[in-house]
Coordinates of N, CA and C in Angstrom, one line a residue:
M4 N -56.9 -8.0 57.2 CA -57.5 -8.1 58.5 C -58.1 -6.7 58.9
T5 N -59.3 -6.7 59.4 CA -60.0 -5.5 59.8 C -59.5 -5.0 61.1
S6 N -59.3 -3.7 61.2 CA -58.9 -3.0 62.4 C -60.1 -2.9 63.3
L7 N -59.8 -2.7 64.6 CA -60.8 -2.4 65.5 C -61.4 -1.0 65.3
I8 N -60.5 0.0 65.1 CA -61.0 1.4 65.0 C -60.5 2.0 63.7
S9 N -61.4 2.6 63.0 CA -61.0 3.5 61.9 C -61.0 4.9 62.4
L10 N -59.8 5.5 62.4 CA -59.7 6.9 62.8 C -59.9 7.8 61.5
C11 N -61.0 8.5 61.4 CA -61.4 9.2 60.2 C -61.1 10.7 60.4
I12 N -60.3 11.3 59.4 CA -59.9 12.6 59.5 C -60.3 13.4 58.2
P13 N -61.3 14.3 58.3 CA -61.6 15.2 57.2 C -60.6 16.4 57.1
V14 N -60.3 16.7 55.9 CA -59.3 17.9 55.7 C -59.9 18.9 54.7
Y15 N -60.0 20.1 55.1 CA -60.4 21.2 54.2 C -59.8 22.5 54.8
N16 N -58.7 22.9 54.1 CA -58.0 24.2 54.5 C -57.4 24.1 55.9
T17 N -57.0 23.0 56.3 CA -56.4 22.8 57.7 C -55.0 22.2 57.6
E18 N -54.4 22.3 56.4 CA -53.1 21.7 56.2 C -52.1 22.3 57.2
P19 N -52.1 23.6 57.6 CA -51.2 24.0 58.6 C -51.2 23.3 60.0
F20 N -52.3 22.6 60.2 CA -52.5 21.8 61.5 C -52.4 20.3 61.3
L21 N -52.4 19.8 60.1 CA -52.6 18.4 59.8 C -51.4 17.6 60.4
L22 N -50.2 18.0 60.2 CA -49.0 17.2 60.7 C -49.1 17.1 62.2
Q23 N -49.4 18.1 62.9 CA -49.5 18.1 64.4 C -50.6 17.1 64.8
C24 N -51.8 17.1 64.1 CA -52.9 16.2 64.4 C -52.4 14.8 64.2
L25 N -51.7 14.5 63.0 CA -51.3 13.1 62.8 C -50.2 12.7 63.8
R26 N -49.4 13.6 64.2 CA -48.4 13.2 65.2 C -49.1 12.8 66.5
S27 N -50.2 13.4 66.9 CA -50.9 13.0 68.1 C -51.5 11.7 67.9
V28 N -51.8 11.3 66.7 CA -52.4 10.0 66.4 C -51.3 8.9 66.5
F29 N -50.2 9.0 65.8 CA -49.3 7.9 65.7 C -48.5 7.7 66.9
V30 N -48.5 8.5 67.9 CA -47.9 8.2 69.2 C -48.8 7.5 70.1
Q31 N -50.0 7.2 69.7 CA -50.9 6.4 70.6 C -50.4 5.0 70.8
D32 N -50.4 4.6 72.1 CA -49.9 3.3 72.5 C -50.9 2.2 72.2
F33 N -51.4 2.1 71.0 CA -52.4 1.2 70.6 C -52.1 0.8 69.2
D34 N -52.4 -0.5 68.9 CA -52.0 -1.0 67.5 C -53.2 -1.3 66.6
D35 N -54.4 -1.5 67.1 CA -55.4 -2.0 66.3 C -56.3 -0.9 65.6
F36 N -55.7 -0.1 64.8 CA -56.4 1.0 64.1 C -55.8 1.4 62.8
E37 N -56.6 2.0 62.0 CA -56.2 2.5 60.7 C -56.5 4.0 60.7
I38 N -55.9 4.7 59.8 CA -56.3 6.1 59.6 C -56.8 6.3 58.2
V39 N -57.9 6.9 58.1 CA -58.5 7.3 56.8 C -58.7 8.8 56.7
I40 N -58.1 9.4 55.7 CA -58.1 10.8 55.5 C -58.7 11.2 54.2
V41 N -59.7 12.1 54.2 CA -60.3 12.6 53.0 C -60.1 14.1 52.9
S42 N -59.5 14.6 51.8 CA -59.3 16.0 51.6 C -60.5 16.4 50.6
D43 N -61.2 17.4 51.0 CA -62.3 17.9 50.3 C -61.9 19.0 49.3
A44 N -61.0 18.6 48.3 CA -60.5 19.5 47.3 C -59.8 20.8 48.0
S45 N -59.2 20.5 49.1 CA -58.5 21.6 49.8 C -57.3 22.0 49.0
R46 N -57.0 23.3 48.9 CA -55.9 23.9 48.1 C -54.9 24.6 49.0
V47 N -55.1 24.6 50.3 CA -54.2 25.3 51.2 C -52.9 24.5 51.4
K48 N -51.8 25.1 51.7 CA -50.6 24.5 52.0 C -50.2 24.8 53.4
D49 N -49.3 24.0 54.0 CA -48.8 24.3 55.3 C -47.7 25.3 55.2
G50 N -47.1 25.7 56.4 CA -46.1 26.7 56.4 C -44.8 26.4 55.6
Q51 N -44.6 25.1 55.2 CA -43.5 24.7 54.4 C -43.9 24.5 52.9
G52 N -45.1 24.9 52.6 CA -45.6 24.8 51.2 C -46.1 23.4 50.8
R53 N -46.4 22.5 51.8 CA -46.8 21.1 51.5 C -48.3 21.0 51.4
S54 N -48.7 20.2 50.5 CA -50.2 19.9 50.4 C -50.5 18.8 51.4
A55 N -51.8 18.5 51.5 CA -52.2 17.4 52.4 C -51.5 16.1 52.1
K56 N -51.4 15.8 50.8 CA -50.8 14.5 50.3 C -49.3 14.4 50.8
K57 N -48.6 15.5 50.6 CA -47.2 15.5 51.0 C -47.0 15.5 52.5
I58 N -47.9 16.1 53.3 CA -47.9 16.1 54.7 C -48.1 14.7 55.2
I59 N -49.1 14.0 54.6 CA -49.4 12.6 55.0 C -48.2 11.7 54.7
K60 N -47.5 11.9 53.6 CA -46.3 11.1 53.3 C -45.2 11.3 54.3
L61 N -45.0 12.5 54.7 CA -44.1 12.8 55.8 C -44.5 12.2 57.1
A62 N -45.8 12.3 57.4 CA -46.3 11.8 58.7 C -46.1 10.2 58.7
Q63 N -46.3 9.6 57.5 CA -46.2 8.1 57.4 C -44.8 7.7 57.7
K64 N -43.8 8.4 57.2 CA -42.4 8.1 57.5 C -42.1 8.3 59.0
E65 N -42.5 9.5 59.5 CA -42.3 9.7 60.9 C -42.9 8.7 61.8
S66 N -44.1 8.3 61.4 CA -44.9 7.3 62.2 C -44.2 6.0 62.2
D67 N -43.8 5.5 61.0 CA -43.1 4.2 60.9 C -41.9 4.2 61.8
A68 N -41.1 5.2 61.8 CA -39.8 5.3 62.6 C -40.2 5.3 64.1
F69 N -41.1 6.1 64.4 CA -41.5 6.3 65.9 C -42.0 5.0 66.4
R70 N -43.0 4.4 65.7 CA -43.6 3.2 66.1 C -42.7 2.0 66.2
K71 N -41.8 1.9 65.2 CA -40.8 0.8 65.3 C -39.9 1.0 66.5
A72 N -39.4 2.2 66.8 CA -38.6 2.4 67.9 C -39.2 2.2 69.2
H73 N -40.6 2.2 69.3 CA -41.3 2.0 70.5 C -42.0 0.6 70.5
G74 N -41.7 -0.2 69.6 CA -42.2 -1.6 69.6 C -43.7 -1.6 69.2
L75 N -44.2 -0.7 68.5 CA -45.6 -0.6 68.0 C -45.7 -1.0 66.5
S76 N -46.8 -1.5 66.1 CA -46.9 -1.9 64.7 C -47.2 -0.6 63.8
K77 N -46.8 -0.8 62.6 CA -47.1 0.3 61.6 C -48.6 0.6 61.5
I78 N -48.9 1.8 61.2 CA -50.3 2.2 61.0 C -50.6 2.4 59.5
K79 N -51.7 1.8 59.1 CA -52.1 1.9 57.7 C -52.8 3.3 57.6
I80 N -52.3 4.1 56.7 CA -52.9 5.4 56.4 C -53.4 5.4 54.9
R81 N -54.7 5.7 54.8 CA -55.3 5.8 53.4 C -55.7 7.2 53.2
F82 N -55.4 7.7 52.0 CA -55.7 9.1 51.6 C -56.6 9.1 50.4
I83 N -57.7 9.8 50.5 CA -58.7 10.0 49.4 C -58.8 11.5 49.2
E84 N -58.9 11.9 48.0 CA -59.0 13.3 47.7 C -60.2 13.6 46.7
H85 N -61.1 14.4 47.2 CA -62.2 14.8 46.3 C -61.7 15.8 45.3
R86 N -62.1 15.7 44.1 CA -61.7 16.6 43.0 C -62.4 17.9 43.2
E87 N -63.6 17.9 43.7 CA -64.4 19.1 43.9 C -64.8 19.2 45.3
N88 N -65.0 20.4 45.9 CA -65.5 20.5 47.2 C -66.9 20.1 47.3
H89 N -67.2 19.2 48.3 CA -68.6 18.7 48.5 C -69.1 19.1 49.9
G90 N -68.3 19.6 50.8 CA -68.8 19.9 52.1 C -68.6 18.8 53.1
I91 N -68.7 19.1 54.4 CA -68.3 18.2 55.4 C -69.2 17.0 55.5
L92 N -70.5 17.1 55.1 CA -71.4 15.9 55.2 C -70.9 14.9 54.2
E93 N -70.6 15.3 53.0 CA -70.1 14.3 52.0 C -68.8 13.7 52.3
V94 N -67.9 14.6 53.0 CA -66.6 14.1 53.4 C -66.8 13.0 54.4
R95 N -67.6 13.3 55.4 CA -67.9 12.3 56.5 C -68.5 11.0 55.9
R96 N -69.4 11.2 54.9 CA -70.0 10.0 54.3 C -68.9 9.2 53.6
T97 N -68.0 9.9 52.9 CA -66.9 9.1 52.2 C -66.0 8.4 53.2
L98 N -65.7 9.1 54.4 CA -64.9 8.5 55.4 C -65.6 7.2 56.0
C99 N -66.9 7.3 56.2 CA -67.6 6.1 56.7 C -67.6 5.0 55.7
Y100 N -67.7 5.3 54.4 CA -67.7 4.3 53.4 C -66.4 3.7 53.3
E101 N -65.3 4.4 53.4 CA -63.9 3.9 53.2 C -63.4 3.2 54.5
A102 N -64.0 3.5 55.6 CA -63.5 2.9 56.9 C -63.7 1.4 56.9
Q103 N -62.7 0.7 57.3 CA -62.7 -0.8 57.3 C -62.7 -1.3 58.7
G104 N -62.7 -0.4 59.7 CA -62.6 -0.8 61.1 C -64.0 -1.2 61.6
Q105 N -64.0 -1.9 62.8 CA -65.2 -2.3 63.4 C -66.0 -1.0 64.0
Y106 N -65.2 -0.1 64.4 CA -65.7 1.2 65.0 C -65.1 2.4 64.3
I107 N -65.8 3.5 64.2 CA -65.4 4.7 63.6 C -65.2 5.8 64.6
C108 N -64.0 6.5 64.5 CA -63.7 7.6 65.4 C -63.4 8.8 64.6
F109 N -64.1 9.9 64.7 CA -63.7 11.1 63.9 C -62.8 11.9 64.7
V110 N -61.8 12.4 64.0 CA -60.9 13.5 64.6 C -60.7 14.5 63.5
D111 N -61.1 15.7 63.8 CA -60.9 16.8 62.9 C -59.4 17.1 62.7
S112 N -59.0 17.5 61.5 CA -57.6 17.7 61.2 C -57.0 18.9 61.9
D113 N -57.7 19.7 62.6 CA -57.1 20.8 63.4 C -57.3 20.4 64.9
D114 N -57.4 19.2 65.2 CA -57.5 18.7 66.6 C -56.4 17.7 66.9
E115 N -56.2 17.4 68.2 CA -55.2 16.4 68.6 C -55.9 15.4 69.5
L116 N -55.4 14.2 69.4 CA -55.8 13.2 70.4 C -54.9 13.3 71.6
E117 N -55.5 13.1 72.8 CA -54.7 13.1 74.0 C -54.1 11.7 74.1
E118 N -53.0 11.6 74.9 CA -52.3 10.4 75.1 C -53.2 9.4 75.7
G119 N -53.2 8.2 75.1 CA -54.0 7.1 75.7 C -55.5 7.1 75.2
A120 N -55.8 8.0 74.3 CA -57.2 8.1 73.9 C -57.8 6.8 73.2
L121 N -57.0 6.2 72.4 CA -57.5 5.0 71.7 C -57.5 3.8 72.6
V122 N -56.6 3.7 73.6 CA -56.7 2.6 74.6 C -58.0 2.8 75.3
S123 N -58.3 4.0 75.8 CA -59.6 4.2 76.5 C -60.8 3.9 75.7
L124 N -60.8 4.3 74.4 CA -61.9 4.0 73.5 C -62.0 2.5 73.3
S125 N -60.9 1.8 73.1 CA -61.0 0.4 72.9 C -61.5 -0.4 74.1
G126 N -61.3 0.1 75.3 CA -61.8 -0.5 76.5 C -63.3 -0.4 76.5
L127 N -63.9 0.7 76.0 CA -65.3 0.9 76.0 C -66.0 0.1 75.0
T128 N -65.3 -0.4 73.9 CA -65.9 -1.1 72.9 C -66.3 -2.5 73.4
R129 N -65.8 -3.0 74.5 CA -66.1 -4.3 75.0 C -67.5 -4.3 75.7
Q130 N -68.1 -3.1 75.9 CA -69.4 -3.0 76.5 C -70.4 -2.8 75.3
S131 N -71.7 -2.8 75.7 CA -72.7 -2.7 74.6 C -73.2 -1.3 74.4
F132 N -72.4 -0.4 74.0 CA -72.8 0.9 73.7 C -73.0 1.1 72.2
D133 N -74.1 1.8 71.8 CA -74.2 2.1 70.4 C -73.4 3.3 69.9
I134 N -73.2 4.3 70.8 CA -72.4 5.5 70.5 C -71.6 5.8 71.8
I135 N -70.4 6.2 71.5 CA -69.5 6.7 72.6 C -69.1 8.1 72.2
Q136 N -69.4 9.0 73.1 CA -69.0 10.4 72.9 C -68.0 10.9 73.9
G137 N -67.0 11.6 73.4 CA -65.9 12.0 74.3 C -66.1 13.5 74.6
K138 N -65.1 14.0 75.3 CA -65.1 15.4 75.5 C -63.8 16.0 74.9
S139 N -63.7 17.3 74.9 CA -62.5 18.0 74.3 C -62.0 19.1 75.2
T140 N -60.8 19.4 75.0 CA -60.2 20.5 75.7 C -59.8 21.5 74.7
S141 N -60.1 22.8 74.9 CA -59.8 23.8 74.0 C -58.4 24.3 74.2
G142 N -57.7 24.7 73.1 CA -56.4 25.3 73.2 C -56.0 25.8 71.8
T143 N -54.7 26.0 71.6 CA -54.2 26.5 70.3 C -53.1 25.6 69.8
F144 N -52.9 25.4 68.5 CA -51.8 24.7 68.0 C -50.6 25.6 67.9
D145 N -49.4 24.9 68.0 CA -48.2 25.6 67.7 C -48.0 25.7 66.2
Q146 N -47.6 26.9 65.7 CA -47.4 27.0 64.3 C -46.0 27.4 63.9

C-alpha cells in the first residue's frame, strides 16, 4: 500500500546529527508515511562510531518501541547507499525515484521536524496545491 508522504532524507557527512533528525521524525503523531534515506558514500561516523546504516538500525528499533507504546503504526524505513559520491542533485534524484508516497517531503539529515509537522502537511494535501513550502527555525543540535 502506498503511503501518503515519502519523507526523503539525504545523508552526506551528517551522521553526528542523523539520529536526532530521525527521532524528530518517528515521534510525529501521523501514520501514513515512509522514510527513504540515501547516503551519498558518506564515510563519517557519529560520536559513538556508528555509520549511517547502524544509526538507522538503532533508530528503527527506537521508533518501533516508541510508536507501539503510543498506539502508532510502525514506520517503513528504506536505506540506499551510493558507492561513490554523486552530489546532492543525484541524491535527491535517487530519493525521488525511490519514494513510493503520493507526496514527497525533503528533510535534511541535520534538521529536525517540529511536532505535528506531518499532520499539518497532510491537511494541506487535501487542497489543490502543486507545491507546498514550509519555513524553518534556526538553532543548534545537541551533541
